Amino acid sequence: MGTVVSIELADDLPEPRLRELVAGTCAWLHEVDARFSTYRPDSEVSRLRRREIRPADCSPDLRLVLDRCADLWRETDGYFDAYATGPLDPSGYVKGWSVEVASARLAAAGSTRHHINAGGDIRMRGAGPDGGPWRVGVRHPWQADKLAWVLAVRDGAVATSGTYERGAHVWNPRTAAPATGLRSVTVAGPDLAVADAYATAALAMGEPGLAWLAERVAEGYESAAVTDDGRAFTSPGLPEAA
Amino acid sequence: MRRSTAAAVGTLTGAALILGVRLSVQPPSAPAEAAPAAQEVTEEPAPAQTSAAAKKPAGSSPAKSSPAKSSSPAKQKETDPAQDAGGLKTGTYQGKAVQNPYGTVQVTIKVTGGKVASANATYPKTGFSGTINPAAVSKLNQAVLKTQSAKVDTVSGATFTSQSYATSLQAALDAAGA
């Protein structure tokens, strides 16, 4: 399944330099796709699935991804599961991680103000276009052209998982049934891969995920969630725009 | 030009299978007024209810869901799981049922070996059951879901397909910035 990545650089740099930076970011994301896609038979992940290579022989990047998936499986009581659909599928971590790496590489290359939006999951760095924080709209879970919240984020990530876009595709591993109860979960915090995993895990939990999300606030991850029947919940520290 | 926007279409996420049917796209009738998420529920068993407590079979393991973070007075260190002298009495205790806007909340705690082994809050009307920490629920504030049309730099939402991207707010933003 494809997704769309939007990159915006707000740096005061010459346009050729900006284009180079965007091209470098796109090249990295395509490299990640080639190496980690479960849809490409020649990717490292596909070779690992077919046991042509052992976990110990994997690239340091893939070993890191596998380790973090295992950590998140524990941290989410098993609700974030890279094996939820059967064979290994680390995509749920790879997307956020690859964007984190892309943002760090942009910063190292001189871009201190940018955002990368990978299919609705966003990493921001520095000030936005108007000098203040980036303004991040959270899509309304029933009205595609409307927003439910607007967040103000300078350095950090916002990830949303929901059942409204691709149907009930998130599974509750405890009941082996599609997740129900929550229609949309948005998590804001320092790391995009973690925020994304937490949003997916809470969605899989259903309404008990609200209590679980409240406990993540202590780790620096704020949240906003909407139940299937339209009740909206936010953590007190959610960075809502004024 | 200070801004440069680019969109790269790729197959970045080998996403999970699309299973099941789409949920209704009709917005539900939102609750009429904002209401607190949940009320604080006392977890201490009322002394009067102790006698009615069910005996817990010896050696039964605590509930395997999240560890009980209870405010119960079971501070005593456990010395022998079979012994409950000095701690709380082994048994299952039910707290007072509390009405909140979407159902009755009742907290049940199980005590083994003088310690709280599990705390369960049940929300019968919504099927919201399982082991939860009621205090944590109240930390998320409930409000009526609003619709906003504000100027934003980017949009967070559930991962769209390449097709649905075309009609998304993010696509409109990208088109405007390109």
Short mmCIF file of C-alpha atoms in Angstrom, two decimals:
data_model
loop_
_atom_site.label_atom_id
_atom_site.label_comp_id
_atom_site.label_asym_id
_atom_site.label_seq_id
_atom_site.Cartn_x
_atom_site.Cartn_y
_atom_site.Cartn_z
CA MET A 1 0.00 0.00 0.00
CA GLY A 2 1.38 3.35 -0.88
CA THR A 3 1.34 6.47 1.13
CA VAL A 4 2.24 10.07 0.47
CA VAL A 5 5.00 12.03 2.15
CA SER A 6 4.91 15.82 2.24
CA ILE A 7 8.08 17.70 3.12
CA GLU A 8 8.18 21.39 3.92
CA LEU A 9 11.33 23.34 4.62
CA ALA A 10 10.84 26.76 6.19
CA ASP A 11 14.55 27.57 6.25
CA ASP A 12 15.90 30.78 4.84
CA LEU A 13 18.19 28.98 2.39
CA PRO A 14 18.74 29.42 -1.37
CA GLU A 15 16.18 27.53 -3.39
CA PRO A 16 18.71 25.15 -5.06
CA ARG A 17 19.87 24.14 -1.57
CA LEU A 18 16.27 23.56 -0.45
CA ARG A 19 15.68 21.38 -3.52
CA GLU A 20 18.82 19.36 -2.73
CA LEU A 21 17.64 18.82 0.82
CA VAL A 22 14.20 17.67 -0.32
CA ALA A 23 15.78 15.37 -2.93
CA GLY A 24 18.06 13.84 -0.29
CA THR A 25 15.10 13.24 2.00
CA CYS A 26 13.12 11.57 -0.81
CA ALA A 27 16.13 9.39 -1.66
CA TRP A 28 16.35 8.20 1.94
CA LEU A 29 12.63 7.41 2.11
CA HIS A 30 12.84 5.43 -1.15
CA GLU A 31 15.86 3.59 0.24
CA VAL A 32 13.84 2.70 3.35
CA ASP A 33 11.03 1.41 1.15
CA ALA A 34 13.44 -0.74 -0.86
CA ARG A 35 14.99 -2.21 2.28
CA PHE A 36 11.98 -2.59 4.57
CA SER A 37 8.92 -3.05 2.37
CA THR A 38 6.98 -6.25 2.90
CA TYR A 39 5.68 -5.86 -0.64
CA ARG A 40 9.10 -6.15 -2.29
CA PRO A 41 10.37 -9.72 -2.44
CA ASP A 42 13.99 -8.53 -2.54
CA SER A 43 13.78 -6.32 0.56
CA GLU A 44 15.76 -7.23 3.63
CA VAL A 45 12.53 -7.69 5.58
CA SER A 46 11.18 -10.09 2.95
CA ARG A 47 14.44 -12.08 3.02
CA LEU A 48 14.26 -12.26 6.80
CA ARG A 49 10.66 -13.46 6.55
CA ARG A 50 11.74 -16.25 4.21
CA ARG A 51 14.58 -17.04 6.62
CA GLU A 52 17.17 -16.48 3.94
CA ILE A 53 18.99 -14.35 6.48
CA ARG A 54 19.10 -14.67 10.26
CA PRO A 55 18.23 -11.77 12.58
CA ALA A 56 21.90 -11.64 13.58
CA ASP A 57 22.89 -11.09 9.95
CA CYS A 58 20.52 -8.17 9.42
CA SER A 59 21.71 -4.62 8.90
CA PRO A 60 22.16 -2.51 12.05
CA ASP A 61 19.09 -0.49 10.98
CA LEU A 62 16.84 -3.56 10.79
CA ARG A 63 18.22 -4.95 14.04
CA LEU A 64 17.39 -1.63 15.71
CA VAL A 65 13.87 -1.73 14.22
CA LEU A 66 13.34 -5.30 15.45
CA ASP A 67 14.59 -4.40 18.93
CA ARG A 68 12.33 -1.36 19.14
CA CYS A 69 9.31 -3.36 17.94
CA ALA A 70 10.00 -5.85 20.74
CA ASP A 71 10.33 -3.02 23.28
CA LEU A 72 7.07 -1.45 22.13
CA TRP A 73 5.30 -4.81 22.22
CA ARG A 74 6.18 -4.97 25.91
CA GLU A 75 5.45 -1.31 26.62
CA THR A 76 1.98 -1.61 25.06
CA ASP A 77 0.98 -4.87 26.79
CA GLY A 78 1.22 -6.58 23.40
CA TYR A 79 -1.19 -4.23 21.62
CA PHE A 80 1.53 -2.94 19.30
CA ASP A 81 2.49 -6.13 17.51
CA ALA A 82 4.78 -6.38 14.49
CA TYR A 83 3.38 -9.91 14.04
CA ALA A 84 -0.29 -8.91 14.36
CA THR A 85 -1.12 -10.09 10.85
CA GLY A 86 1.03 -13.21 10.94
CA PRO A 87 4.51 -12.82 9.47
CA LEU A 88 6.84 -10.04 10.57
CA ASP A 89 5.59 -6.64 9.47
CA PRO A 90 7.59 -3.84 11.13
CA SER A 91 5.99 -1.14 8.93
CA GLY A 92 4.19 0.40 11.91
CA TYR A 93 7.57 1.27 13.41
CA VAL A 94 9.56 1.79 10.21
CA LYS A 95 7.45 4.69 9.01
CA GLY A 96 7.93 6.82 12.12
CA TRP A 97 11.56 5.80 12.52
CA SER A 98 12.45 6.62 8.91
CA VAL A 99 10.89 10.07 9.28
CA GLU A 100 12.80 10.65 12.53
CA VAL A 101 16.03 9.74 10.73
CA ALA A 102 15.08 11.96 7.79
CA SER A 103 14.46 14.92 10.10
CA ALA A 104 17.75 14.35 11.96
CA ARG A 105 19.62 14.19 8.63
CA LEU A 106 17.95 17.39 7.46
CA ALA A 107 19.03 19.09 10.69
CA ALA A 108 22.59 17.84 10.24
CA ALA A 109 22.55 19.19 6.68
CA GLY A 110 21.51 22.63 7.84
CA SER A 111 17.71 22.61 7.87
CA THR A 112 16.60 23.69 11.30
CA ARG A 113 12.98 24.45 10.38
CA HIS A 114 11.00 21.76 8.62
CA HIS A 115 8.21 19.27 8.86
CA ILE A 116 7.76 15.86 7.26
CA ASN A 117 4.25 14.43 7.01
CA ALA A 118 4.19 10.73 6.14
CA GLY A 119 0.61 9.71 5.51
CA GLY A 120 -0.78 11.80 8.36
CA ASP A 121 2.05 11.21 10.84
CA ILE A 122 4.24 14.27 11.24
CA ARG A 123 7.64 15.23 12.63
CA MET A 124 8.30 18.95 13.13
CA ARG A 125 11.54 20.76 13.85
CA GLY A 126 12.13 24.40 14.71
CA ALA A 127 9.78 27.24 13.94
CA GLY A 128 7.07 27.08 11.30
CA PRO A 129 6.71 29.31 8.23
CA ASP A 130 5.47 32.32 10.20
CA GLY A 131 8.12 32.05 12.90
CA GLY A 132 5.82 30.53 15.50
CA PRO A 133 5.16 26.85 16.14
CA TRP A 134 3.87 24.64 13.34
CA ARG A 135 0.10 24.51 13.27
CA VAL A 136 -1.06 20.91 12.99
CA GLY A 137 -4.67 20.15 12.23
CA VAL A 138 -6.07 16.86 13.50
CA ARG A 139 -8.55 15.55 10.97
CA HIS A 140 -12.15 15.30 12.11
CA PRO A 141 -12.96 11.57 12.25
CA TRP A 142 -16.25 11.93 10.35
CA GLN A 143 -15.71 14.99 8.19
CA ALA A 144 -12.65 14.69 5.94
CA ASP A 145 -12.54 18.41 5.20
CA LYS A 146 -12.80 19.51 8.82
CA LEU A 147 -10.50 19.46 11.81
CA ALA A 148 -11.22 18.27 15.32
CA TRP A 149 -8.24 19.99 16.95
CA VAL A 150 -5.43 22.34 16.00
CA LEU A 151 -2.13 21.73 17.76
CA ALA A 152 0.89 24.02 18.00
CA VAL A 153 4.18 22.10 17.89
CA ARG A 154 7.73 23.37 17.50
CA ASP A 155 9.93 20.32 18.03
CA GLY A 156 8.06 17.07 18.20
CA ALA A 157 5.77 14.58 16.55
CA VAL A 158 2.05 14.09 16.03
CA ALA A 159 0.67 10.71 14.94
CA THR A 160 -2.92 9.66 14.37
CA SER A 161 -4.41 6.20 14.02
CA GLY A 162 -8.03 5.77 13.11
CA THR A 163 -10.54 3.35 11.72
CA TYR A 164 -12.20 5.92 9.45
CA GLU A 165 -9.73 5.89 6.59
CA ARG A 166 -9.01 2.27 5.81
CA GLY A 167 -11.82 0.55 7.69
CA ALA A 168 -11.30 -1.62 10.73
CA HIS A 169 -7.76 -2.65 9.87
CA VAL A 170 -6.30 -2.51 13.37
CA TRP A 171 -6.67 -5.73 15.29
CA ASN A 172 -7.11 -6.30 18.96
CA PRO A 173 -4.64 -9.13 19.62
CA ARG A 174 -6.55 -10.22 22.74
CA THR A 175 -9.86 -10.81 20.97
CA ALA A 176 -8.44 -11.53 17.49
CA ALA A 177 -11.15 -9.20 16.16
CA PRO A 178 -11.02 -5.76 14.60
CA ALA A 179 -10.51 -3.02 17.16
CA THR A 180 -13.67 -1.19 18.14
CA GLY A 181 -14.54 1.51 20.64
CA LEU A 182 -12.21 4.27 19.46
CA ARG A 183 -12.51 5.87 16.05
CA SER A 184 -9.45 8.09 16.18
CA VAL A 185 -6.42 8.40 18.45
CA THR A 186 -3.84 11.19 18.13
CA VAL A 187 -0.63 11.15 20.16
CA ALA A 188 1.79 14.09 20.39
CA GLY A 189 5.27 13.66 21.83
CA PRO A 190 9.00 13.77 21.19
CA ASP A 191 9.43 10.70 18.93
CA LEU A 192 7.23 9.96 15.92
CA ALA A 193 7.74 6.19 15.91
CA VAL A 194 6.73 5.97 19.58
CA ALA A 195 3.79 8.34 19.13
CA ASP A 196 2.58 6.26 16.17
CA ALA A 197 2.95 2.98 18.06
CA TYR A 198 1.09 4.39 21.08
CA ALA A 199 -1.75 5.69 18.90
CA THR A 200 -2.09 2.30 17.17
CA ALA A 201 -1.92 0.40 20.47
CA ALA A 202 -4.61 2.58 22.09
CA LEU A 203 -6.84 2.16 19.05
CA ALA A 204 -6.41 -1.63 19.32
CA MET A 205 -7.33 -1.51 23.02
CA GLY A 206 -10.61 0.29 22.40
CA GLU A 207 -12.04 2.40 25.20
CA PRO A 208 -9.71 1.00 27.87
CA GLY A 209 -7.03 2.64 25.72
CA LEU A 210 -8.15 5.99 27.15
CA ALA A 211 -6.89 5.04 30.58
CA TRP A 212 -3.70 3.65 29.07
CA LEU A 213 -3.13 6.88 27.15
CA ALA A 214 -3.53 8.89 30.34
CA GLU A 215 -0.59 6.96 31.77
CA ARG A 216 1.61 7.89 28.80
CA VAL A 217 1.42 11.58 29.76
CA ALA A 218 4.12 10.95 32.36
CA GLU A 219 6.43 9.87 29.50
CA GLY A 220 5.79 13.08 27.60
CA TYR A 221 3.10 11.82 25.22
CA GLU A 222 -0.15 13.81 25.19
CA SER A 223 -3.25 12.54 23.44
CA ALA A 224 -6.60 13.29 21.90
CA ALA A 225 -9.10 10.52 21.16
CA VAL A 226 -12.61 10.17 19.78
CA THR A 227 -14.86 7.23 20.60
CA ASP A 228 -17.04 5.44 18.03
CA ASP A 229 -20.05 7.29 19.45
CA GLY A 230 -18.44 10.70 19.11
CA ARG A 231 -17.13 11.51 22.57
CA ALA A 232 -13.85 13.38 22.51
CA PHE A 233 -11.09 13.09 25.09
CA THR A 234 -7.92 15.11 25.50
CA SER A 235 -5.09 14.93 27.98
CA PRO A 236 -4.66 18.17 29.97
CA GLY A 237 -1.27 18.98 28.44
CA LEU A 238 -2.31 18.55 24.81
CA PRO A 239 -0.54 21.40 22.93
CA GLU A 240 -3.67 22.98 21.51
CA ALA A 241 -3.16 26.12 19.44
CA ALA A 242 -4.58 29.26 20.96
CA MET B 1 11.50 31.57 -2.17
CA ARG B 2 11.69 30.54 1.42
CA ARG B 3 9.47 27.54 1.30
CA SER B 4 9.72 24.45 -0.76
CA THR B 5 7.14 21.76 -0.65
CA ALA B 6 7.42 18.38 -2.25
CA ALA B 7 5.28 15.31 -2.22
CA ALA B 8 6.79 11.92 -2.80
CA VAL B 9 4.51 9.06 -3.60
CA GLY B 10 5.97 5.75 -2.61
CA THR B 11 5.13 2.51 -0.98
CA LEU B 12 6.53 3.49 2.36
CA THR B 13 4.14 1.56 4.49
CA GLY B 14 3.44 -2.05 3.84
CA ALA B 15 0.36 -1.50 5.90
CA ALA B 16 -1.81 -4.05 7.56
CA LEU B 17 -4.46 -5.80 5.55
CA ILE B 18 -7.62 -3.95 4.87
CA LEU B 19 -10.21 -6.11 6.50
CA GLY B 20 -13.75 -5.59 7.50
CA VAL B 21 -16.06 -2.94 6.26
CA ARG B 22 -15.91 0.76 6.65
CA LEU B 23 -17.71 2.12 9.61
CA SER B 24 -20.61 4.43 9.12
CA VAL B 25 -19.61 7.83 7.89
CA GLN B 26 -22.57 9.44 9.54
CA PRO B 27 -21.50 11.64 12.40
CA PRO B 28 -23.10 10.39 15.56
CA SER B 29 -25.23 12.62 17.64
CA ALA B 30 -22.73 14.11 19.99
CA PRO B 31 -23.51 14.17 23.67
CA ALA B 32 -25.57 17.19 24.53
CA GLU B 33 -23.14 18.64 26.97
CA ALA B 34 -19.60 18.24 28.13
CA ALA B 35 -19.23 15.84 30.96
CA PRO B 36 -16.40 14.66 33.16
CA ALA B 37 -14.70 11.50 31.92
CA ALA B 38 -15.19 9.55 35.04
CA GLN B 39 -15.67 10.28 38.62
CA GLU B 40 -13.25 9.30 41.24
CA VAL B 41 -14.22 6.00 42.65
CA THR B 42 -13.05 4.90 45.99
CA GLU B 43 -11.15 1.65 45.81
CA GLU B 44 -11.23 0.84 49.47
CA PRO B 45 -13.70 -1.88 50.26
CA ALA B 46 -16.40 -0.78 52.61
CA PRO B 47 -15.98 -2.66 55.87
CA ALA B 48 -19.61 -3.73 55.80
CA GLN B 49 -19.04 -5.52 52.53
CA THR B 50 -16.10 -7.51 53.74
CA SER B 51 -18.20 -10.27 55.20
CA ALA B 52 -19.91 -10.80 51.88
CA ALA B 53 -16.62 -11.20 50.08
CA ALA B 54 -16.10 -14.31 48.09
CA LYS B 55 -13.22 -16.50 49.13
CA LYS B 56 -10.42 -16.54 46.65
CA PRO B 57 -9.06 -19.99 45.92
CA ALA B 58 -5.56 -20.50 47.23
CA GLY B 59 -2.81 -20.26 44.66
CA SER B 60 -4.94 -18.51 42.10
CA SER B 61 -2.88 -16.05 40.15
CA PRO B 62 -3.66 -12.38 39.99
CA ALA B 63 -5.35 -10.98 36.92
CA LYS B 64 -2.84 -10.78 34.13
CA SER B 65 -3.76 -7.39 32.81
CA SER B 66 -2.10 -4.24 34.02
CA PRO B 67 -0.65 -4.31 37.49
CA ALA B 68 -2.91 -2.99 40.17
CA LYS B 69 -1.95 0.55 41.00
CA SER B 70 -4.35 0.95 43.80
CA SER B 71 -4.62 3.55 46.45
CA SER B 72 -5.70 0.88 48.86
CA PRO B 73 -4.02 0.82 52.22
CA ALA B 74 -2.24 -2.46 51.50
CA LYS B 75 1.22 -1.14 52.26
CA GLN B 76 2.32 -4.17 54.22
CA LYS B 77 5.02 -6.30 52.67
CA GLU B 78 3.87 -9.70 51.71
CA THR B 79 5.73 -12.46 53.52
CA ASP B 80 3.81 -15.56 52.57
CA PRO B 81 1.21 -15.59 49.83
CA ALA B 82 -1.00 -17.89 51.83
CA GLN B 83 -0.92 -15.67 54.86
CA ASP B 84 -3.00 -12.57 55.06
CA ALA B 85 -2.51 -11.71 58.68
CA GLY B 86 -1.70 -8.06 59.14
CA GLY B 87 -2.66 -7.16 55.56
CA LEU B 88 -5.98 -7.09 53.80
CA LYS B 89 -8.27 -10.04 54.00
CA THR B 90 -8.20 -12.36 51.02
CA GLY B 91 -11.32 -11.95 48.99
CA THR B 92 -13.08 -9.94 46.37
CA TYR B 93 -14.48 -6.57 47.34
CA GLN B 94 -16.88 -4.46 45.44
CA GLY B 95 -16.85 -0.70 45.75
CA LYS B 96 -19.90 1.46 45.74
CA ALA B 97 -21.50 1.77 42.32
CA VAL B 98 -21.14 5.32 41.07
CA GLN B 99 -23.30 6.86 38.38
CA ASN B 100 -21.55 8.82 35.69
CA PRO B 101 -22.94 10.20 32.43
CA TYR B 102 -22.49 6.99 30.53
CA GLY B 103 -23.14 4.29 33.00
CA THR B 104 -22.53 2.89 36.39
CA VAL B 105 -18.94 2.55 37.44
CA GLN B 106 -18.19 -0.07 39.97
CA VAL B 107 -14.74 -0.97 41.15
CA THR B 108 -13.90 -4.46 42.26
CA ILE B 109 -10.65 -5.34 43.94
CA LYS B 110 -9.24 -8.76 44.58
CA VAL B 111 -7.00 -9.30 47.55
CA THR B 112 -4.54 -12.14 47.84
CA GLY B 113 -1.88 -12.51 50.49
CA GLY B 114 -2.71 -9.18 52.09
CA LYS B 115 -2.08 -7.27 48.85
CA VAL B 116 -4.38 -5.97 46.20
CA ALA B 117 -3.97 -8.42 43.34
CA SER B 118 -6.15 -6.67 40.85
CA ALA B 119 -8.54 -3.79 40.57
CA ASN B 120 -11.35 -3.86 38.08
CA ALA B 121 -13.68 -1.07 37.17
CA THR B 122 -16.70 -2.01 35.17
CA TYR B 123 -18.70 0.34 33.03
CA PRO B 124 -21.65 -1.90 32.33
CA LYS B 125 -23.62 0.29 29.94
CA THR B 126 -20.80 0.79 27.48
CA GLY B 127 -19.11 -2.56 27.85
CA PHE B 128 -16.06 -0.67 29.10
CA SER B 129 -14.65 -3.37 31.28
CA GLY B 130 -11.31 -4.74 32.17
CA THR B 131 -8.61 -3.75 34.52
CA ILE B 132 -8.19 -0.04 34.50
CA ASN B 133 -7.11 2.65 36.83
CA PRO B 134 -10.13 4.90 37.38
CA ALA B 135 -7.93 7.83 38.41
CA ALA B 136 -6.19 7.64 35.03
CA VAL B 137 -9.48 7.86 33.16
CA SER B 138 -10.36 11.07 34.90
CA LYS B 139 -7.08 12.57 33.67
CA LEU B 140 -8.44 12.61 30.15
CA ASN B 141 -11.04 15.32 29.87
CA GLN B 142 -14.17 14.66 27.90
CA ALA B 143 -15.67 17.35 25.72
CA VAL B 144 -17.99 17.57 22.80
CA LEU B 145 -16.14 17.01 19.55
CA LYS B 146 -15.96 20.27 17.64
CA THR B 147 -15.39 20.99 14.00
CA GLN B 148 -12.82 23.58 13.15
CA SER B 149 -11.79 25.29 9.97
CA ALA B 150 -8.52 26.97 10.81
CA LYS B 151 -5.38 27.78 8.91
CA VAL B 152 -2.89 24.99 9.48
CA ASP B 153 0.52 24.04 8.09
CA THR B 154 -0.13 20.31 8.01
CA VAL B 155 -2.78 17.74 8.87
CA SER B 156 -2.52 14.64 11.02
CA GLY B 157 -4.95 11.83 10.34
CA ALA B 158 -5.26 8.11 9.91
CA THR B 159 -3.00 6.97 7.07
CA PHE B 160 -4.72 7.63 3.81
CA THR B 161 -4.47 5.45 0.75
CA SER B 162 -2.87 6.98 -2.33
CA GLN B 163 -6.39 7.38 -3.71
CA SER B 164 -7.87 9.07 -0.66
CA TYR B 165 -4.87 11.41 -0.46
CA ALA B 166 -6.14 13.11 -3.61
CA THR B 167 -9.20 14.35 -1.78
CA SER B 168 -7.56 15.04 1.57
CA LEU B 169 -6.97 18.34 3.28
CA GLN B 170 -3.25 17.60 3.19
CA ALA B 171 -3.34 17.35 -0.61
CA ALA B 172 -5.02 20.74 -0.76
CA LEU B 173 -2.31 22.17 1.49
CA ASP B 174 0.43 20.62 -0.66
CA ALA B 175 -1.16 22.03 -3.80
CA ALA B 176 -1.34 25.45 -2.20
CA GLY B 177 2.30 25.36 -1.09
CA ALA B 178 3.82 23.87 -4.22
#
